[in-house]
Short mmCIF file of C-alpha atoms and ligand atoms in Angstrom, two decimals:
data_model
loop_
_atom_site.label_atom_id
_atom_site.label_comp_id
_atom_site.label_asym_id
_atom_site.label_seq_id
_atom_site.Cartn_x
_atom_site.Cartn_y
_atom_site.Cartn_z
CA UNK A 1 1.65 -19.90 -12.16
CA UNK A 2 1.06 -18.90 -15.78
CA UNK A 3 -0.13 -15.20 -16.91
CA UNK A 4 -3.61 -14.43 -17.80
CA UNK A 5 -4.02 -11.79 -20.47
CA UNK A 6 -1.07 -10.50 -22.98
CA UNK A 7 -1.32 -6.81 -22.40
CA UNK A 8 2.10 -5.04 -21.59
CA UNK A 9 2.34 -3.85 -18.23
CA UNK A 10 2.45 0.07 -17.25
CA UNK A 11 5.20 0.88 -14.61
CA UNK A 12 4.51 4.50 -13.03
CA UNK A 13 7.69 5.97 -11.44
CA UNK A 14 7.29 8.39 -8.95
CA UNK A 15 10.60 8.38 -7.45
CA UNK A 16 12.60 7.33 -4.11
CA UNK A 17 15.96 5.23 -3.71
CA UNK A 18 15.96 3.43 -7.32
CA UNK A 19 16.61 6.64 -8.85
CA UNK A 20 18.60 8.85 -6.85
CA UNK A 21 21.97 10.11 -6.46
CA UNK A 22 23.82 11.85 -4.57
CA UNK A 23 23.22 16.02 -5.09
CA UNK A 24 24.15 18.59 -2.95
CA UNK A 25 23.00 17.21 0.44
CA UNK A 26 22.05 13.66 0.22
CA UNK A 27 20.40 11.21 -2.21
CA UNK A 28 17.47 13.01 -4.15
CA UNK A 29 15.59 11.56 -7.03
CA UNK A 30 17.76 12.52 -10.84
CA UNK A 31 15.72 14.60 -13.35
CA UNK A 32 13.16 13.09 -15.59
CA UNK A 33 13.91 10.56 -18.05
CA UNK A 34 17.27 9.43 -16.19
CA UNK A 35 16.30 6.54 -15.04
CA UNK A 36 14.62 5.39 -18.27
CA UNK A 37 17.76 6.02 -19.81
CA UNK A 38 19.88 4.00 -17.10
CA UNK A 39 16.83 0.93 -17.55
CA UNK A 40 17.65 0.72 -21.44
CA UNK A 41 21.54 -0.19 -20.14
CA UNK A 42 19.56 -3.26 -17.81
CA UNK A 43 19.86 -6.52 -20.25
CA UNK A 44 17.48 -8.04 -17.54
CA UNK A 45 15.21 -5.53 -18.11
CA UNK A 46 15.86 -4.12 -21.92
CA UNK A 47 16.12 -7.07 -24.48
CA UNK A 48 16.75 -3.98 -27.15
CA UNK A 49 19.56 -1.13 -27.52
CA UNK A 50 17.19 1.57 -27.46
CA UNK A 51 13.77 1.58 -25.72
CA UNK A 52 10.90 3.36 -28.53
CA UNK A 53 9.24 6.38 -27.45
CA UNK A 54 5.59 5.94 -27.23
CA UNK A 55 3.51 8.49 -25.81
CA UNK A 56 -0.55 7.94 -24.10
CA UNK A 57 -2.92 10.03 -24.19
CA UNK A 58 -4.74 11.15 -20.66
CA UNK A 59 -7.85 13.27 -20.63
CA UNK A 60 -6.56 16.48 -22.41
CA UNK A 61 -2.94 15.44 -21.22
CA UNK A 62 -0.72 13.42 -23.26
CA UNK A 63 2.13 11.28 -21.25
CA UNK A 64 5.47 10.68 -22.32
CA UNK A 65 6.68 6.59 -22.01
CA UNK A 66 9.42 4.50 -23.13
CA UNK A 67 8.57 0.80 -23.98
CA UNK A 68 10.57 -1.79 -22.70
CA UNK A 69 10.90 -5.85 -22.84
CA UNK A 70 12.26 -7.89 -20.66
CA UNK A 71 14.58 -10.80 -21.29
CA UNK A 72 13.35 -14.15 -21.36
CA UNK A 73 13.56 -16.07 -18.41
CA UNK A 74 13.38 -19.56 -18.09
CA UNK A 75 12.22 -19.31 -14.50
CA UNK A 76 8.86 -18.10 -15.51
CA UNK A 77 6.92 -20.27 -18.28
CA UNK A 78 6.03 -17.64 -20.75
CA UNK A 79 7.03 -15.05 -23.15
CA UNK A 80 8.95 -11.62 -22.15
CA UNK A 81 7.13 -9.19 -20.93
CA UNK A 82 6.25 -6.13 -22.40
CA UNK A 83 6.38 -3.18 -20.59
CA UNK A 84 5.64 0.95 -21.01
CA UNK A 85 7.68 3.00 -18.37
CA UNK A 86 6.20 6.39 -17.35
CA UNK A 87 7.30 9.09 -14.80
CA UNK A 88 5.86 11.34 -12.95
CA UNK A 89 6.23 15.04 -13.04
CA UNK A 90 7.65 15.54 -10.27
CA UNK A 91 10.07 12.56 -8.92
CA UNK A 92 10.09 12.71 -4.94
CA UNK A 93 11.38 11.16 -1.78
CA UNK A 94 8.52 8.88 -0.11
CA UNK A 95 9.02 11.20 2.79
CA UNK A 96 7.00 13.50 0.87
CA UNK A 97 4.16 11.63 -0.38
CA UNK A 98 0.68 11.63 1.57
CA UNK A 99 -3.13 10.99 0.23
CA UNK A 100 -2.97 13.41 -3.16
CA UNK A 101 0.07 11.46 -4.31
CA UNK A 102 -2.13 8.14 -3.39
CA UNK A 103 -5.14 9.26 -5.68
CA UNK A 104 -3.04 11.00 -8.42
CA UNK A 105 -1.40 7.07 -9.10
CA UNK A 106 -4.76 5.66 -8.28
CA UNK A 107 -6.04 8.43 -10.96
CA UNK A 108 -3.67 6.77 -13.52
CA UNK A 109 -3.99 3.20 -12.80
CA UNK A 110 -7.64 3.93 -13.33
CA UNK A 111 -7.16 5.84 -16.46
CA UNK A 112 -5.14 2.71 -18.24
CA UNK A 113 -6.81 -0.08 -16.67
CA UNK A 114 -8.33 -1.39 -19.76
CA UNK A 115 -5.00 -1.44 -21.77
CA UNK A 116 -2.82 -3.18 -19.50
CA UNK A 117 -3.24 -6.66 -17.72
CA UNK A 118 -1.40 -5.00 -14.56
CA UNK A 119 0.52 -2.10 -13.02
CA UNK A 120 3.72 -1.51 -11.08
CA UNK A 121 4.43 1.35 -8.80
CA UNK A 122 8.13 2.04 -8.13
CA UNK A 123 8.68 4.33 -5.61
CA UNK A 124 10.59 5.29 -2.37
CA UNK A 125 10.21 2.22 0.25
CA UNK A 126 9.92 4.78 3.54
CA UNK A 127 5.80 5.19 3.01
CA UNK A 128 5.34 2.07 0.56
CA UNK A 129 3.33 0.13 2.82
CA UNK A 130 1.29 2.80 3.48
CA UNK A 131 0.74 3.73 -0.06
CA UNK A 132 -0.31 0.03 -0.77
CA UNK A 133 -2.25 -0.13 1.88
CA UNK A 134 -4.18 3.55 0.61
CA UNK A 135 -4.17 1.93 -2.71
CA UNK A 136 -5.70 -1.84 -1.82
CA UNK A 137 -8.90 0.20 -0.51
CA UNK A 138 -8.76 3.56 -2.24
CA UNK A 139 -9.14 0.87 -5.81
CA UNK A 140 -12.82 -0.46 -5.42
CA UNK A 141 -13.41 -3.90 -7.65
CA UNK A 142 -10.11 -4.02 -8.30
CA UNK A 143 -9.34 -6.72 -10.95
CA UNK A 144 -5.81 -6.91 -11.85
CA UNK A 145 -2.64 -6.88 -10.35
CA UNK A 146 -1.39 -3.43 -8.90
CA UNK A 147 2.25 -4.31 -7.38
CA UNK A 148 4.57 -1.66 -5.17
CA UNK A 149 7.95 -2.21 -5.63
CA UNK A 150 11.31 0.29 -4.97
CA UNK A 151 14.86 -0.21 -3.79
CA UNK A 152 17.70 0.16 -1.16
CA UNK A 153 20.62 0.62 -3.54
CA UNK A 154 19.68 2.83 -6.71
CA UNK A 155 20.09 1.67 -9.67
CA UNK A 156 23.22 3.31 -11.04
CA UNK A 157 25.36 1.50 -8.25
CA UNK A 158 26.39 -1.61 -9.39
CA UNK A 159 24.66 -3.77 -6.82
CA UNK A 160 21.47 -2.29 -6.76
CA UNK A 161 18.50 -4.56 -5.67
CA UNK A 162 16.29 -2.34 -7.83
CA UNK A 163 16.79 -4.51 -11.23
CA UNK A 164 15.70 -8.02 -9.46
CA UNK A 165 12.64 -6.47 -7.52
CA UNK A 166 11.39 -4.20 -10.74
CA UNK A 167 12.05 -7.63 -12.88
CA UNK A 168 9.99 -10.01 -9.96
CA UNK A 169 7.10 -7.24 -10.04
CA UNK A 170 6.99 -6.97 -13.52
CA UNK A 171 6.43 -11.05 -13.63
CA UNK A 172 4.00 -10.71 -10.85
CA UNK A 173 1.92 -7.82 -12.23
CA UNK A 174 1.58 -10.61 -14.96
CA UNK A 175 0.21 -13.35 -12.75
CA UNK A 176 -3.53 -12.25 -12.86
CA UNK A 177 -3.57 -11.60 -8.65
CA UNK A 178 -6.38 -8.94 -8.34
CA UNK A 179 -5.20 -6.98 -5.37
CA UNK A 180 -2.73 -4.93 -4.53
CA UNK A 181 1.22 -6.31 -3.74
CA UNK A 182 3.94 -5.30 -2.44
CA UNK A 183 7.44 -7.00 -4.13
CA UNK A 184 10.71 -6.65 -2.28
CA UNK A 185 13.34 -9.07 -1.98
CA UNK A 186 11.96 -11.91 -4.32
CA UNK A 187 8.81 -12.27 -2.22
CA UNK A 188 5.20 -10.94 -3.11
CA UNK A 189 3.13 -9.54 -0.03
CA UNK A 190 -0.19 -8.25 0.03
CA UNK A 191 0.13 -4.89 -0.09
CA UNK A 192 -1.85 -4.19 3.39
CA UNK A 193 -0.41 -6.72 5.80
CA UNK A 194 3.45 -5.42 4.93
CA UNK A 195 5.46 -2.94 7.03
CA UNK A 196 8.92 -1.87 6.25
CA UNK A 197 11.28 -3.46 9.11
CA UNK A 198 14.73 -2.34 7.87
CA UNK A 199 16.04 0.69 6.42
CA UNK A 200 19.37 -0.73 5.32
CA UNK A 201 19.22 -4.60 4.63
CA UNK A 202 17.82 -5.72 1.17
CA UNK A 203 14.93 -7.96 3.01
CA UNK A 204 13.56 -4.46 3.68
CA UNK A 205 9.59 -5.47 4.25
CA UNK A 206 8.19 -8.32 6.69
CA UNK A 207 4.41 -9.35 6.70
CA UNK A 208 4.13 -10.83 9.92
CA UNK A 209 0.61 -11.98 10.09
CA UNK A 210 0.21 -13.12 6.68
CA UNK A 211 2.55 -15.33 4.72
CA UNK A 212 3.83 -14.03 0.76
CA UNK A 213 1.46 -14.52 -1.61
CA UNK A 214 4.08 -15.22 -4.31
CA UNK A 215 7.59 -16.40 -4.11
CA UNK A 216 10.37 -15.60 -6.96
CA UNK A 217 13.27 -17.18 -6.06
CA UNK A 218 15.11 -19.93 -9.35
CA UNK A 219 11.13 -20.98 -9.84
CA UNK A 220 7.98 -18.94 -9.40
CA UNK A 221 5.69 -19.94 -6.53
CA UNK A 222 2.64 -19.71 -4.97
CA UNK A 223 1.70 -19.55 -1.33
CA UNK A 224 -1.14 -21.64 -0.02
CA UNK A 225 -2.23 -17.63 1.22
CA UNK A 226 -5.05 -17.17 -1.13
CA UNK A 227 -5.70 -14.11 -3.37
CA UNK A 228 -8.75 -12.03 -2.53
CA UNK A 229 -11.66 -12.87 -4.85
CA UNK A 230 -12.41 -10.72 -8.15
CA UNK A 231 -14.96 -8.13 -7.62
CA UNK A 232 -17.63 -7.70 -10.05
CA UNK A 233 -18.38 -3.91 -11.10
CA UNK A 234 -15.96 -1.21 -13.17
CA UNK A 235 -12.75 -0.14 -10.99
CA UNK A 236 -13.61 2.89 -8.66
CA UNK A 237 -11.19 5.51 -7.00
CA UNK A 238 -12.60 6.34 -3.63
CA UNK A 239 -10.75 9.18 -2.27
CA UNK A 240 -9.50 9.64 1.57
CA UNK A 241 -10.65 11.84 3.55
CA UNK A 242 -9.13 15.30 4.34
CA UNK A 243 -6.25 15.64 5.56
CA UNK A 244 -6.10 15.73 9.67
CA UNK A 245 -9.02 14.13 10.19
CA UNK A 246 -7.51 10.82 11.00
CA UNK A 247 -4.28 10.54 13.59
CA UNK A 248 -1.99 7.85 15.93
CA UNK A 249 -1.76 7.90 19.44
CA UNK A 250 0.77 5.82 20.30
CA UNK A 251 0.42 4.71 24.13
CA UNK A 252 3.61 4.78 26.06
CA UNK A 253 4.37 4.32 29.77
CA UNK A 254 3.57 7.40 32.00
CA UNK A 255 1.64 8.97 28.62
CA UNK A 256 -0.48 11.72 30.83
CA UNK A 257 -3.48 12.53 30.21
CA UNK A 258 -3.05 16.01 28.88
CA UNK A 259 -0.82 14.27 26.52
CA UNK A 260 -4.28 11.99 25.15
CA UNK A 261 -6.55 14.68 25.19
CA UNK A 262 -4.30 17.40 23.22
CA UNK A 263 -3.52 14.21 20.69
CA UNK A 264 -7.41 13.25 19.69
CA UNK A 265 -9.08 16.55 20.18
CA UNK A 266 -8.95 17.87 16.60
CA UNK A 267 -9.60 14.25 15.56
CA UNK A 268 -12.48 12.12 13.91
CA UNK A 269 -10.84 9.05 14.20
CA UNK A 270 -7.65 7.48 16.08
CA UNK A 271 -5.67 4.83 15.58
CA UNK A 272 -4.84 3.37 19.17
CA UNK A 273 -1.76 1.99 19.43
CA UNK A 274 -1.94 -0.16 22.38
CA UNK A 275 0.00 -2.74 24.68
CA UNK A 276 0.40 -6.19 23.62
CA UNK A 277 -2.99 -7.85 22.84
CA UNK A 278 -4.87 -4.60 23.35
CA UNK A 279 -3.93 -3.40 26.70
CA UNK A 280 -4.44 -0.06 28.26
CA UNK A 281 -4.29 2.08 31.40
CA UNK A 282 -8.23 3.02 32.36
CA UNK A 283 -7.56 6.40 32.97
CA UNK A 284 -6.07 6.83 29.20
CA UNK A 285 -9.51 5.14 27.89
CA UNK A 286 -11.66 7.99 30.56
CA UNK A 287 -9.90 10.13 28.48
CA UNK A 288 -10.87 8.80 24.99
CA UNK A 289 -14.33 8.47 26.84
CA UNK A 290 -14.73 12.50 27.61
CA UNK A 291 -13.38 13.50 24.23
CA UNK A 292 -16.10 10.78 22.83
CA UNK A 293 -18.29 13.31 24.56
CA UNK A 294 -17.72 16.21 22.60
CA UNK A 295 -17.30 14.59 19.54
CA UNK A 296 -17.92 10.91 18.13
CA UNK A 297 -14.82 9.58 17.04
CA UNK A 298 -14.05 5.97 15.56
CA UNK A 299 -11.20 4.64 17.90
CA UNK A 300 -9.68 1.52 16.46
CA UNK A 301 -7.52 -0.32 18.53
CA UNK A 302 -3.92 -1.78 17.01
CA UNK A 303 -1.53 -3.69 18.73
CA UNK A 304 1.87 -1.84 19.38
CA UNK A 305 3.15 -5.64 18.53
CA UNK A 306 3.99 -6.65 14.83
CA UNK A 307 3.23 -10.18 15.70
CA UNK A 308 -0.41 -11.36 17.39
CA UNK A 309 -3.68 -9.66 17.36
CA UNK A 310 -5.73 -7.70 19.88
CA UNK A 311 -7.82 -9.72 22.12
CA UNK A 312 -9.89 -9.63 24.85
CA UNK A 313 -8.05 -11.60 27.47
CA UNK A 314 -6.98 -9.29 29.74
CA UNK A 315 -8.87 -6.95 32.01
CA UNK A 316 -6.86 -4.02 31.08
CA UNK A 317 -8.76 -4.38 27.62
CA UNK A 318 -11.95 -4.33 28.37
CA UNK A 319 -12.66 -0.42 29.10
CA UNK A 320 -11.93 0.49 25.21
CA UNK A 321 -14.08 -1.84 24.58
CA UNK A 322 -16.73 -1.12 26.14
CA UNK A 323 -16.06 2.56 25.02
CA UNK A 324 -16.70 1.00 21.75
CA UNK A 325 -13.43 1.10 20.07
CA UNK A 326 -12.92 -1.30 17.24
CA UNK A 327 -11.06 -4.65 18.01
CA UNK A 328 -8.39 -4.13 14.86
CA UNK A 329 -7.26 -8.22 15.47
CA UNK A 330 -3.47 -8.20 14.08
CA UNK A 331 -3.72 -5.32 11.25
CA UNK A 332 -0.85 -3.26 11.05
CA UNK A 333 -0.83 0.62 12.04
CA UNK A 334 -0.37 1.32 7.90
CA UNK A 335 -3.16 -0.80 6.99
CA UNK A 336 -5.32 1.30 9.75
CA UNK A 337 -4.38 4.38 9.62
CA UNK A 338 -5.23 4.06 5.42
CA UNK A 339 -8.37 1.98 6.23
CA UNK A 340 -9.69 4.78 8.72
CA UNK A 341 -9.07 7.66 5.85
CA UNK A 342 -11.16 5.66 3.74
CA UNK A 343 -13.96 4.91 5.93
CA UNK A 344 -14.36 8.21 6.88
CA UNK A 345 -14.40 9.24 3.37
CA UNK A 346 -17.62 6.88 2.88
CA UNK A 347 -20.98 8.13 2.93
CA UNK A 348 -22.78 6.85 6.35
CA UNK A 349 -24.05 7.03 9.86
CA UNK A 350 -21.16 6.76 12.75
CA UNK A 351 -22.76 2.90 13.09
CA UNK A 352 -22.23 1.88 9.47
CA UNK A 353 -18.56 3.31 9.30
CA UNK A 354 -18.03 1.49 12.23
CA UNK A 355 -18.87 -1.47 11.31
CA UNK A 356 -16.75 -1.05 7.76
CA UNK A 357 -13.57 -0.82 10.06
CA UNK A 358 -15.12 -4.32 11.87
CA UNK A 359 -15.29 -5.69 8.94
CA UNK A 360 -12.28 -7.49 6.32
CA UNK A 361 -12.43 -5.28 3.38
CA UNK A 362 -9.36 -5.98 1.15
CA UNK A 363 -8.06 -8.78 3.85
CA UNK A 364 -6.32 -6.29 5.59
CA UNK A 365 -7.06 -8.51 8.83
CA UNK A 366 -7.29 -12.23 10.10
CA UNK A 367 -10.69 -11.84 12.32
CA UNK A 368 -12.63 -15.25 10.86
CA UNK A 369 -14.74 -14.86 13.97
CA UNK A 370 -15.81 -11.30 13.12
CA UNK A 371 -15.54 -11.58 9.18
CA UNK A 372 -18.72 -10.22 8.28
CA UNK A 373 -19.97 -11.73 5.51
CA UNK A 374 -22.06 -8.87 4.23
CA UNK A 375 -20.04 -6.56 2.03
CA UNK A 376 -23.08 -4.55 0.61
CA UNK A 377 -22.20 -1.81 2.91
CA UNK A 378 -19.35 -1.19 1.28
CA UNK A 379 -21.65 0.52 -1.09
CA UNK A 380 -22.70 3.44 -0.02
N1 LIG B 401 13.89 8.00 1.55
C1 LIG B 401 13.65 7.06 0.48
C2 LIG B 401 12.19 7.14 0.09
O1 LIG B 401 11.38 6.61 0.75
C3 LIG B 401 14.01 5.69 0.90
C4 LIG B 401 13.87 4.64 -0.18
O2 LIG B 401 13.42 4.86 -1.25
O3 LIG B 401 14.24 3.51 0.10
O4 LIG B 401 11.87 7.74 -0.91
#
């Protein structure tokens, strides 16, 4: 794989494991500019003694960077990459982050796209894989290569994982993918099929449905996964909708049906998470069915599995769908959850939002026999 365009990349910091310490009670992200101090000590990762200070201007703002390069590696056929380093005001724990954090980085990847050839987020890994999900559809004709990447260990402990997966996404943002990835581990997922499957181990993400687009172990590979295709048209930020709108209800055994209907009231659309391949006690779906009543909701319906799709083998599947509830095929609850938000957020009837969620947006989903092929209603 060989880079496309000779642009630096921009790395936007907003926090979690790779820069904290220990303060007080528990790990907590260090004050600004610490970690772009502790990066300048990283040969991998700073080829000079001192990083310059460069600083961007953005709208009537103007943002304070370092600029890095990396190393050279033999592993990757090209020269070292160039990078700038910028952090966020305000440096938080994942925990914290919802959809204004998702549109204030969408906000600045939008704001540099034309100077760099591709962008890396580093941030906590608890909400990653929902942030990359938000970001894969929040980004509209996205072009470049917009990869999520954080770590277990931070980096000021001597075995921190955070050098080798900042160093692999900084040679993947230069690989010309145009989607969003998530890098963890020396493997390069898209961004919306990844969930985070252990909170202590270094493999920290899986993609279960959907093989890594992009392997870094001694060489540089590519999966025979396919990128999405490049969009024509300028870069868009389409923002979620407001918060609340858009919930889980996770079915359980002996869920009652008080428990349902106090869940989805306030709602305008659910994420389902069901048995197996889509399974679900009838009396649960009357439920959905007299709430339907007093409001239209989208209900999309997400396996409870990691592994397999939602199908419609069994009986027990077939009242949601004839309620009308969208078959989600093997998306993960991230993925939905961020693909309802943005749906809603769309301009449309109840029909055409519905079919948005039916449809494979950012290939979010494996559903060849539903992939619809028109993607003009995206356009609204
Ligand atoms: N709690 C941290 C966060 O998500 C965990 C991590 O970064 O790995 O910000």
């Amino acid at each position: 794989m060989t880079s496309c365009e000779t642009k630096p990349t921009l790395v936007l910091y907003t926090g979690g494991t790779f820069g904290m310490k220990v303060n007080g009670e528990g790990l907590k992200p260090v004050e600004k500019f610490t970690v772009s101090d502790e990066l300048e000590t990283i040969v991998s990762l700073s080829d000079r003694k001192k990083a310059d200070e460069i600083s961007r201007k953005f709208g009537d703002a103007v943002l304070q960077m370092r600029s890095f390069t990396t190393r050279k590696t033999k592993t990757v056929d090209r020269e070292p990459i160039k990078y700038h380093f910028y952090e966020l005001d305000t440096l938080i724990d994942s925990s914290l982050m919802n959809e204004d954090n998702w549109k204030e980085i969408a906000t600045l990847i939008k704001g540099f796209y034309d100077d760099y050839s591709g962008f890396v987020v580093v941030m906590g890994t608890d909400t990653m894989a929902y942030a990359s999900s938000a970001l894969s559809f929040m980004l509209e004709n996205l072009g470049k290569p917009v990869v999520f990447t954080g770590a277990q260990i931070p980096i000021f402990d001597g075995r921190s994982d955070g050098p080798e997966n900042l160093m692999c996404s900084l040679i993947v943002s230069t690989l010309g993918i145009p989607e969003v990835l998530l890098c963890f581990n020396k493997k390069a997922f898209r961004g919306n099929r990844v969930v985070k499957t252990d909170c202590v181990d270094l493999d920290a993400y899986d993609s279960p449905n959907l093989p890594p687009l992009v392997t870094l172990d001694s060489k540089v590979t590519g999966s025979k996964t396919e990128s999405l295709e490049r969009k024509p048209g300028n870069l868009q930020v389409q923002e979620m909708c407001p918060k609340g709108q858009v919930g889980l209800l996770v079915i359980y055994p002996g869920i009652t049906e008080e428990q349902v209907r106090n869940t989805v009231k306030a709602l305008h659309a659910v994420v389902v998470l069901t048995f197996g391949s889509g399974n679900i006690d009838d009396k649960i779906v009357n439920v959905l069915g007299d709430e339907q009543l007093k409001r239209k909701r989208l209900y999309a319906n997400v396996t409870q599995c990691l592994k397999g799709a939602v199908t419609s083998d069994y009986n027990a599947s077939k009242a949601l769908e004839r309620l009308g509830a969208v078959n989600c095929s093997d998306i993960t609850t991230e993925a939905a959850f961020t693909k309802l938000s943005y749906v809603l957020a769309k301009k449309g009837t109840f029909e055409e939002r519905k079919q948005m969620m039916e449809t494979v947006l950012r290939g979010e989903m494996s559903a060849e026999d539903r992939v619809k092929k028109n993607r003009n209603i995206e356009n609204n």
